[in-house]
Short mmCIF file of C-alpha atoms and ligand atoms in Angstrom, two decimals:
data_model
loop_
_atom_site.label_atom_id
_atom_site.label_comp_id
_atom_site.label_asym_id
_atom_site.label_seq_id
_atom_site.Cartn_x
_atom_site.Cartn_y
_atom_site.Cartn_z
CA MET F 1 -5.05 -2.42 24.82
CA LYS F 2 -1.52 -1.82 23.45
CA ILE F 3 -0.33 -3.77 20.41
CA LEU F 4 3.23 -3.93 19.11
CA GLY F 5 3.11 -4.18 15.31
CA ILE F 6 5.98 -5.54 13.21
CA GLU F 7 6.27 -5.22 9.41
CA SER F 8 9.04 -6.58 7.16
CA SER F 9 7.26 -7.78 3.99
CA CYS F 10 9.35 -5.80 1.50
CA ASP F 11 12.05 -3.18 1.98
CA GLU F 12 10.94 -1.37 5.13
CA THR F 13 11.74 -2.70 8.58
CA ALA F 14 9.02 -1.21 10.77
CA ALA F 15 7.66 -1.43 14.31
CA ALA F 16 4.95 0.57 16.06
CA VAL F 17 2.92 0.62 19.24
CA VAL F 18 -0.77 1.41 18.82
CA GLU F 19 -3.34 1.68 21.61
CA ASP F 20 -6.92 0.45 21.11
CA GLY F 21 -6.48 0.24 17.36
CA VAL F 22 -6.25 3.95 16.61
CA THR F 23 -3.92 5.84 18.96
CA VAL F 24 -0.39 5.67 17.56
CA LEU F 25 2.15 5.83 20.41
CA SER F 26 5.14 5.25 18.13
CA ASN F 27 5.80 4.45 14.48
CA VAL F 28 9.38 3.62 13.48
CA VAL F 29 10.33 2.85 9.86
CA ALA F 30 13.85 1.96 8.68
CA SER F 31 13.88 2.19 4.89
CA GLN F 32 16.38 0.31 2.74
CA ILE F 33 15.53 2.25 -0.42
CA ASP F 34 18.92 3.93 -0.81
CA GLU F 35 20.56 0.53 -1.22
CA HIS F 36 17.94 -1.05 -3.53
CA ARG F 37 17.93 2.10 -5.68
CA LEU F 38 21.40 1.13 -6.94
CA TYR F 39 19.83 -1.98 -8.55
CA GLY F 40 16.66 -0.29 -9.85
CA GLY F 41 14.39 -2.45 -7.67
CA VAL F 42 14.18 -4.44 -4.45
CA VAL F 43 16.76 -7.25 -4.24
CA PRO F 44 15.10 -9.90 -2.03
CA GLU F 45 18.27 -11.30 -0.46
CA ILE F 46 19.56 -7.83 0.44
CA ALA F 47 16.14 -6.97 1.90
CA SER F 48 16.20 -10.05 4.18
CA ARG F 49 19.73 -9.33 5.37
CA ARG F 50 18.96 -5.69 6.18
CA HIS F 51 15.79 -6.71 8.05
CA ALA F 52 17.90 -9.11 10.12
CA GLU F 53 20.31 -6.29 10.98
CA ASN F 54 17.63 -3.69 11.74
CA ILE F 55 14.75 -5.52 13.37
CA SER F 56 16.11 -5.48 16.97
CA TRP F 57 16.83 -1.75 17.16
CA VAL F 58 13.67 -0.81 15.26
CA VAL F 59 11.48 -2.73 17.73
CA LYS F 60 13.45 -1.39 20.71
CA GLU F 61 13.07 2.16 19.44
CA SER F 62 9.33 1.73 18.92
CA LEU F 63 8.96 0.71 22.60
CA LEU F 64 11.20 3.57 23.78
CA LYS F 65 9.34 6.16 21.71
CA ALA F 66 6.00 4.88 23.00
CA ASN F 67 7.42 5.11 26.51
CA VAL F 68 6.48 1.49 27.26
CA THR F 69 8.28 -1.76 28.02
CA LEU F 70 7.43 -5.20 26.67
CA ASP F 71 5.49 -5.80 29.90
CA ASP F 72 3.03 -3.05 28.93
CA ILE F 73 2.33 -4.66 25.55
CA ASP F 74 -0.82 -6.81 25.37
CA ALA F 75 -0.16 -8.55 22.04
CA VAL F 76 2.31 -8.73 19.15
CA ALA F 77 0.94 -8.34 15.60
CA VAL F 78 3.09 -9.26 12.61
CA THR F 79 2.72 -9.23 8.82
CA TYR F 80 2.79 -12.84 7.60
CA ALA F 81 1.51 -12.42 4.00
CA PRO F 82 1.82 -11.46 1.21
CA GLY F 83 5.41 -10.39 0.55
CA LEU F 84 8.98 -11.53 -0.04
CA ILE F 85 9.36 -14.76 1.89
CA GLY F 86 12.87 -14.13 3.23
CA ALA F 87 11.84 -10.65 4.30
CA LEU F 88 8.59 -11.78 5.95
CA LEU F 89 10.37 -14.54 7.87
CA VAL F 90 12.65 -12.06 9.66
CA GLY F 91 9.68 -10.15 11.13
CA ILE F 92 7.71 -13.33 11.82
CA SER F 93 10.62 -15.05 13.62
CA PHE F 94 11.34 -11.97 15.70
CA ALA F 95 7.66 -11.53 16.60
CA LYS F 96 7.35 -15.19 17.53
CA GLY F 97 10.43 -15.01 19.75
CA LEU F 98 9.09 -11.93 21.54
CA ALA F 99 5.58 -13.31 21.94
CA ILE F 100 6.80 -16.64 23.31
CA ALA F 101 9.43 -15.14 25.63
CA ALA F 102 7.04 -12.48 27.01
CA ASP F 103 4.01 -14.80 26.97
CA LYS F 104 1.89 -12.49 24.80
CA PRO F 105 -0.66 -13.43 22.14
CA LEU F 106 0.66 -13.42 18.56
CA ILE F 107 -1.62 -12.03 15.83
CA PRO F 108 -0.95 -12.78 12.14
CA VAL F 109 -1.83 -9.77 9.93
CA HIS F 110 -2.37 -9.65 6.16
CA HIS F 111 -0.36 -6.80 4.60
CA ILE F 112 -3.20 -5.51 2.41
CA ALA F 113 -5.60 -5.57 5.35
CA GLY F 114 -2.95 -3.44 7.07
CA HIS F 115 -2.91 -0.91 4.22
CA ILE F 116 -6.70 -0.68 4.43
CA ALA F 117 -6.49 -0.16 8.21
CA ALA F 118 -4.19 2.86 7.67
CA ASN F 119 -7.44 4.71 7.06
CA TYR F 120 -8.74 3.91 10.58
CA LEU F 121 -5.61 5.55 12.00
CA THR F 122 -6.33 8.72 10.03
CA HIS F 123 -10.14 8.62 10.33
CA PRO F 124 -11.22 6.83 13.52
CA ASN F 125 -14.83 7.58 12.48
CA LEU F 126 -14.52 5.37 9.35
CA GLU F 127 -16.63 2.23 9.69
CA PRO F 128 -17.33 -0.61 7.23
CA PRO F 129 -18.97 -1.16 4.87
CA TYR F 130 -17.05 0.87 2.29
CA ILE F 131 -15.18 0.37 -0.98
CA CYS F 132 -11.39 0.52 -0.72
CA LEU F 133 -8.96 0.91 -3.60
CA VAL F 134 -5.58 -0.49 -2.52
CA ILE F 135 -2.78 0.67 -4.80
CA SER F 136 0.80 -0.19 -3.94
CA GLY F 137 4.02 -1.40 -5.51
CA GLY F 138 2.82 -5.00 -5.61
CA HIS F 139 -0.99 -4.78 -5.53
CA SER F 140 -3.96 -3.04 -7.11
CA HIS F 141 -7.27 -4.17 -5.66
CA ILE F 142 -10.80 -2.85 -5.45
CA ILE F 143 -12.20 -4.31 -2.26
CA LYS F 144 -15.59 -4.28 -0.62
CA VAL F 145 -14.71 -3.94 3.05
CA CYS F 146 -17.76 -5.58 4.62
CA GLY F 147 -16.39 -5.54 8.19
CA TYR F 148 -13.09 -4.92 10.02
CA THR F 149 -12.04 -8.48 9.19
CA LYS F 150 -14.39 -9.25 6.33
CA TYR F 151 -13.52 -8.50 2.71
CA GLN F 152 -14.63 -9.21 -0.81
CA VAL F 153 -12.14 -8.55 -3.61
CA ILE F 154 -14.24 -7.24 -6.50
CA GLY F 155 -11.49 -6.17 -8.88
CA LYS F 156 -7.77 -6.50 -9.25
CA THR F 157 -4.96 -5.92 -11.69
CA ARG F 158 -4.50 -8.44 -14.46
CA ASP F 159 -0.83 -7.50 -14.93
CA ASP F 160 1.24 -4.68 -13.43
CA ALA F 161 0.25 -3.11 -10.12
CA ALA F 162 -0.35 0.66 -10.16
CA GLY F 163 2.90 1.37 -8.27
CA GLU F 164 4.85 -0.93 -10.58
CA CYS F 165 3.49 1.03 -13.55
CA PHE F 166 4.55 4.33 -11.94
CA ASP F 167 8.01 2.91 -11.22
CA LYS F 168 8.56 1.49 -14.73
CA THR F 169 7.34 4.68 -16.39
CA ALA F 170 9.63 6.66 -14.12
CA ARG F 171 12.55 4.48 -15.08
CA ALA F 172 11.87 5.08 -18.80
CA LEU F 173 11.92 8.80 -18.04
CA GLY F 174 15.26 8.45 -16.27
CA PHE F 175 14.06 8.86 -12.68
CA ASP F 176 15.46 6.88 -9.75
CA TYR F 177 13.69 3.88 -8.16
CA PRO F 178 11.04 3.93 -6.78
CA GLY F 179 9.89 6.57 -9.22
CA GLY F 180 6.26 7.18 -8.20
CA LYS F 181 7.08 10.25 -6.16
CA TYR F 182 9.32 11.68 -8.94
CA ILE F 183 6.49 11.33 -11.47
CA ASP F 184 4.23 13.06 -8.97
CA GLU F 185 6.74 15.94 -8.61
CA ALA F 186 7.38 16.28 -12.35
CA ALA F 187 3.64 16.14 -13.15
CA LYS F 188 3.11 19.32 -11.16
CA HIS F 189 5.06 21.22 -13.85
CA GLY F 190 3.60 19.45 -16.89
CA ASP F 191 0.52 19.60 -19.12
CA PRO F 192 -1.82 16.61 -18.51
CA ASP F 193 -3.28 16.99 -22.00
CA ALA F 194 0.05 17.10 -23.85
CA PHE F 195 0.00 13.36 -24.66
CA LYS F 196 -3.05 11.18 -25.29
CA PHE F 197 -2.15 7.87 -23.67
CA PRO F 198 -4.70 5.04 -23.95
CA LYS F 199 -7.01 4.55 -21.00
CA PRO F 200 -6.53 1.01 -19.68
CA ARG F 201 -9.64 -1.05 -20.42
CA ILE F 202 -10.59 -4.67 -19.90
CA ALA F 203 -13.34 -5.88 -22.18
CA ASP F 204 -14.69 -8.71 -20.04
CA SER F 205 -14.61 -7.11 -16.59
CA GLU F 206 -16.11 -4.01 -15.02
CA PHE F 207 -13.74 -3.76 -12.11
CA ASP F 208 -10.44 -5.40 -13.02
CA LEU F 209 -7.47 -3.21 -13.83
CA SER F 210 -4.65 -3.49 -16.36
CA PHE F 211 -1.68 -1.19 -16.62
CA SER F 212 0.77 -2.91 -18.93
CA GLY F 213 -0.70 -1.34 -22.10
CA LEU F 214 -0.46 2.15 -20.68
CA LYS F 215 3.07 1.49 -19.43
CA THR F 216 4.11 0.24 -22.88
CA ALA F 217 2.54 3.29 -24.60
CA VAL F 218 4.54 5.66 -22.40
CA ILE F 219 7.78 3.70 -22.84
CA ASN F 220 7.26 3.62 -26.65
CA THR F 221 6.71 7.38 -26.70
CA VAL F 222 9.97 7.92 -24.82
CA HIS F 223 11.94 5.46 -26.98
CA ASN F 224 10.57 6.90 -30.25
CA ALA F 225 11.63 10.37 -29.22
CA GLN F 226 15.07 9.10 -28.21
CA GLN F 227 15.53 7.29 -31.54
CA LYS F 228 14.53 10.38 -33.50
CA GLY F 229 16.74 12.51 -31.29
CA THR F 230 13.85 14.79 -30.41
CA GLN F 231 13.62 16.44 -27.04
CA ILE F 232 11.00 14.95 -24.73
CA ASN F 233 9.31 17.02 -22.09
CA ARG F 234 9.44 14.73 -19.03
CA ALA F 235 7.00 16.88 -17.09
CA ASP F 236 4.38 16.65 -19.86
CA ILE F 237 4.74 12.88 -20.13
CA ALA F 238 4.58 12.49 -16.34
CA ALA F 239 1.49 14.72 -16.12
CA SER F 240 -0.30 12.98 -19.01
CA PHE F 241 0.49 9.51 -17.63
CA GLN F 242 -0.55 10.43 -14.09
CA HIS F 243 -3.77 12.01 -15.35
CA VAL F 244 -4.94 8.92 -17.24
CA THR F 245 -3.89 6.61 -14.39
CA ALA F 246 -5.74 8.64 -11.77
CA GLN F 247 -8.85 8.83 -13.97
CA THR F 248 -8.84 5.07 -14.58
CA LEU F 249 -8.37 4.18 -10.90
CA CYS F 250 -11.13 6.56 -9.89
CA GLU F 251 -13.58 5.46 -12.61
CA ARG F 252 -13.21 1.77 -11.72
CA THR F 253 -13.63 2.43 -8.01
CA ILE F 254 -16.70 4.61 -8.57
CA ALA F 255 -18.17 1.87 -10.80
CA ALA F 256 -17.72 -0.59 -7.91
CA SER F 257 -19.39 1.88 -5.58
CA GLU F 258 -22.32 2.32 -7.89
CA LYS F 259 -22.73 -1.40 -8.41
CA THR F 260 -22.71 -2.16 -4.68
CA GLY F 261 -24.63 0.97 -3.68
CA ILE F 262 -21.91 1.85 -1.12
CA LYS F 263 -21.20 5.56 -1.40
CA LYS F 264 -18.25 5.54 0.95
CA ILE F 265 -14.78 5.21 -0.60
CA ALA F 266 -11.28 4.83 0.86
CA VAL F 267 -7.92 4.68 -0.91
CA ALA F 268 -4.81 3.00 0.56
CA GLY F 269 -1.25 1.87 -0.24
CA GLY F 270 1.90 3.67 -1.42
CA VAL F 271 0.27 5.14 -4.55
CA SER F 272 -2.48 6.75 -2.44
CA ALA F 273 0.22 9.36 -1.65
CA ASN F 274 -0.01 10.52 -5.28
CA SER F 275 -1.36 14.05 -5.54
CA GLY F 276 -3.03 13.40 -8.91
CA VAL F 277 -4.84 10.32 -7.58
CA ARG F 278 -5.90 12.12 -4.38
CA GLY F 279 -7.05 15.14 -6.37
CA GLU F 280 -9.09 13.07 -8.83
CA PHE F 281 -10.87 11.17 -6.04
CA GLU F 282 -11.52 14.41 -4.15
CA ARG F 283 -12.98 16.04 -7.26
CA VAL F 284 -15.19 13.13 -8.32
CA CYS F 285 -16.38 12.19 -4.81
CA ALA F 286 -17.29 15.83 -4.06
CA GLN F 287 -19.18 16.02 -7.36
CA LYS F 288 -21.12 12.82 -6.62
CA GLY F 289 -21.63 13.51 -2.93
CA TYR F 290 -19.67 10.39 -1.90
CA GLU F 291 -17.74 10.21 1.37
CA LEU F 292 -13.99 9.92 0.76
CA PHE F 293 -11.27 8.73 3.13
CA LEU F 294 -7.59 9.17 2.29
CA PRO F 295 -4.79 8.05 4.59
CA ASP F 296 -2.44 10.56 6.16
CA MET F 297 0.73 10.69 4.03
CA LYS F 298 2.81 8.95 6.71
CA TYR F 299 0.49 5.92 6.60
CA CYS F 300 0.34 5.51 2.79
CA GLY F 301 3.59 3.57 2.37
CA ASP F 302 4.60 0.49 4.36
CA ASN F 303 4.60 1.03 8.12
CA ALA F 304 3.85 -0.99 11.24
CA ALA F 305 1.22 1.31 12.78
CA MET F 306 -1.22 0.02 10.15
CA ILE F 307 -0.29 -3.57 11.08
CA ALA F 308 -0.84 -2.92 14.81
CA CYS F 309 -4.16 -1.24 13.97
CA GLN F 310 -5.41 -4.17 11.89
CA GLY F 311 -3.91 -6.50 14.53
CA TYR F 312 -6.30 -4.95 17.05
CA PHE F 313 -9.37 -5.76 14.94
CA ASP F 314 -8.00 -9.24 14.16
CA PHE F 315 -7.41 -9.78 17.90
CA LEU F 316 -11.01 -8.78 18.68
CA SER F 317 -12.21 -11.26 16.06
CA GLY F 318 -10.23 -14.02 17.79
CA LYS F 319 -7.39 -14.42 15.32
CA ARG F 320 -4.24 -15.91 16.90
CA ALA F 321 -1.08 -17.62 15.67
CA ASP F 322 1.16 -20.11 17.44
CA SER F 323 4.84 -20.89 17.12
CA SER F 324 4.22 -22.66 13.79
CA LEU F 325 3.34 -19.37 12.02
CA ASN F 326 4.99 -19.23 8.58
CA GLY F 327 5.30 -16.61 5.86
CA VAL F 328 3.09 -16.78 2.74
CA ALA F 329 4.26 -15.06 -0.46
CA THR F 330 0.85 -14.83 -2.14
CA LEU F 331 -2.48 -14.91 -0.33
CA SER F 332 -5.72 -13.30 -1.47
CA LEU F 333 -7.66 -11.28 1.10
CA ASP F 334 -10.72 -13.34 0.15
CA LYS F 335 -9.01 -16.39 1.64
CA ILE F 336 -8.62 -14.86 5.11
CA SER F 337 -11.95 -13.07 5.18
CA GLU F 338 -14.42 -14.01 7.87
CA ASN F 339 -17.77 -15.20 6.60
O1 KG4 C 401 2.61 0.39 -0.24
P1 KG4 C 401 4.03 0.52 -0.64
O2 KG4 C 401 4.93 1.37 0.23
O3 KG4 C 401 4.72 -0.87 -0.78
C1 KG4 C 401 4.07 -2.00 -1.26
O4 KG4 C 401 3.34 -2.65 -0.47
O5 KG4 C 401 4.27 -2.28 -2.46
O6 KG4 C 401 4.02 1.11 -2.14
C2 KG4 C 401 5.18 1.44 -2.84
C3 KG4 C 401 4.79 2.04 -4.17
C4 KG4 C 401 5.97 2.26 -5.12
O7 KG4 C 401 5.63 1.73 -6.38
C5 KG4 C 401 6.10 3.78 -5.16
O8 KG4 C 401 6.64 4.29 -6.37
C6 KG4 C 401 4.67 4.20 -4.99
O9 KG4 C 401 4.17 3.33 -3.99
N1 KG4 C 401 4.55 5.61 -4.56
C7 KG4 C 401 3.98 6.56 -5.34
C8 KG4 C 401 4.09 7.78 -4.63
N2 KG4 C 401 4.74 7.52 -3.44
C9 KG4 C 401 5.00 6.17 -3.44
N3 KG4 C 401 3.40 6.46 -6.56
C10 KG4 C 401 2.90 7.60 -7.08
N4 KG4 C 401 2.99 8.81 -6.46
C11 KG4 C 401 3.56 8.94 -5.25
N5 KG4 C 401 3.62 10.13 -4.66
ZN1 ZN C 402 2.65 -2.28 1.19
#
């Protein structure tokens, strides 16, 4: 079964064709980052306008690259939540138009479920149940994936998402937006023990995350140095920040694993591309004898192959949308989970 996936929840216009959930026939991503970088973050109105300009050729290219026509497609899957409303609506409207005109089923896909599914593309042998840490620009969740369409959110960020924390720290250090990958690069040349940043802790929860304190500590360190006119070593700060972030993310996820007795862990979302995070999970999971699943680098950030993949499992579970499908800015995975 071939599914055309469409993703436009933030600043990437993406379309992909995926066969039977795991065979990627094409995966086209048009990024708008160069334009948003000028403003230091995603500007929602610009994002919507660029999606409107790009969506037709991106979808056309995904069909061409997969060597299929719309006739060969069995269903259209589209991200409908969560995300920037104006951005989501471009993908949703386009998907609806296609599905109605070509008389194909329309499958509404949750963006975070899509990030989780990126792991099925990389590891077709991965089967629920497992614990998944989803870390992206907008979300940080520890999720018990009970089935392909069944989830239980067991921890989440109380403030900044992990990616947001990387991006704000990067900005303080003078890197471009989005700064996660620049921190990653700089950290390779720095000393992770040079600065002792506080490990984020939440007194009343085992699994929730909080990054604003850590972010503030790093920003204060940078500002203090600037005010005193002392030289700061960006690589050391990046390495120390990344080290404590990776440790915290890994510790909380392992705690969730231990509590649930599920010794199978996956990581997903843009920040799962981080070498420090990947390395920490690899080290700890090997030490504990846990199975670890990390997405291929090309499926860490936003893409439509992950949406088509999750769309396949949603299709099998009977999920369908009609022409009244709307975008939803905020929607917990718990709310769409099957019982
Ligand atoms: O999943 P994603 O592409 O979009 C959202 O759904 O938010 O995640 C984007 C986030 C950004 O905050 C970006 O800085 C971060 O992922 N990111 C990284 C790396 N590559 C992307 N953070 C740390 N290290 C990286 N190598
Ligand atoms: Zn995302």
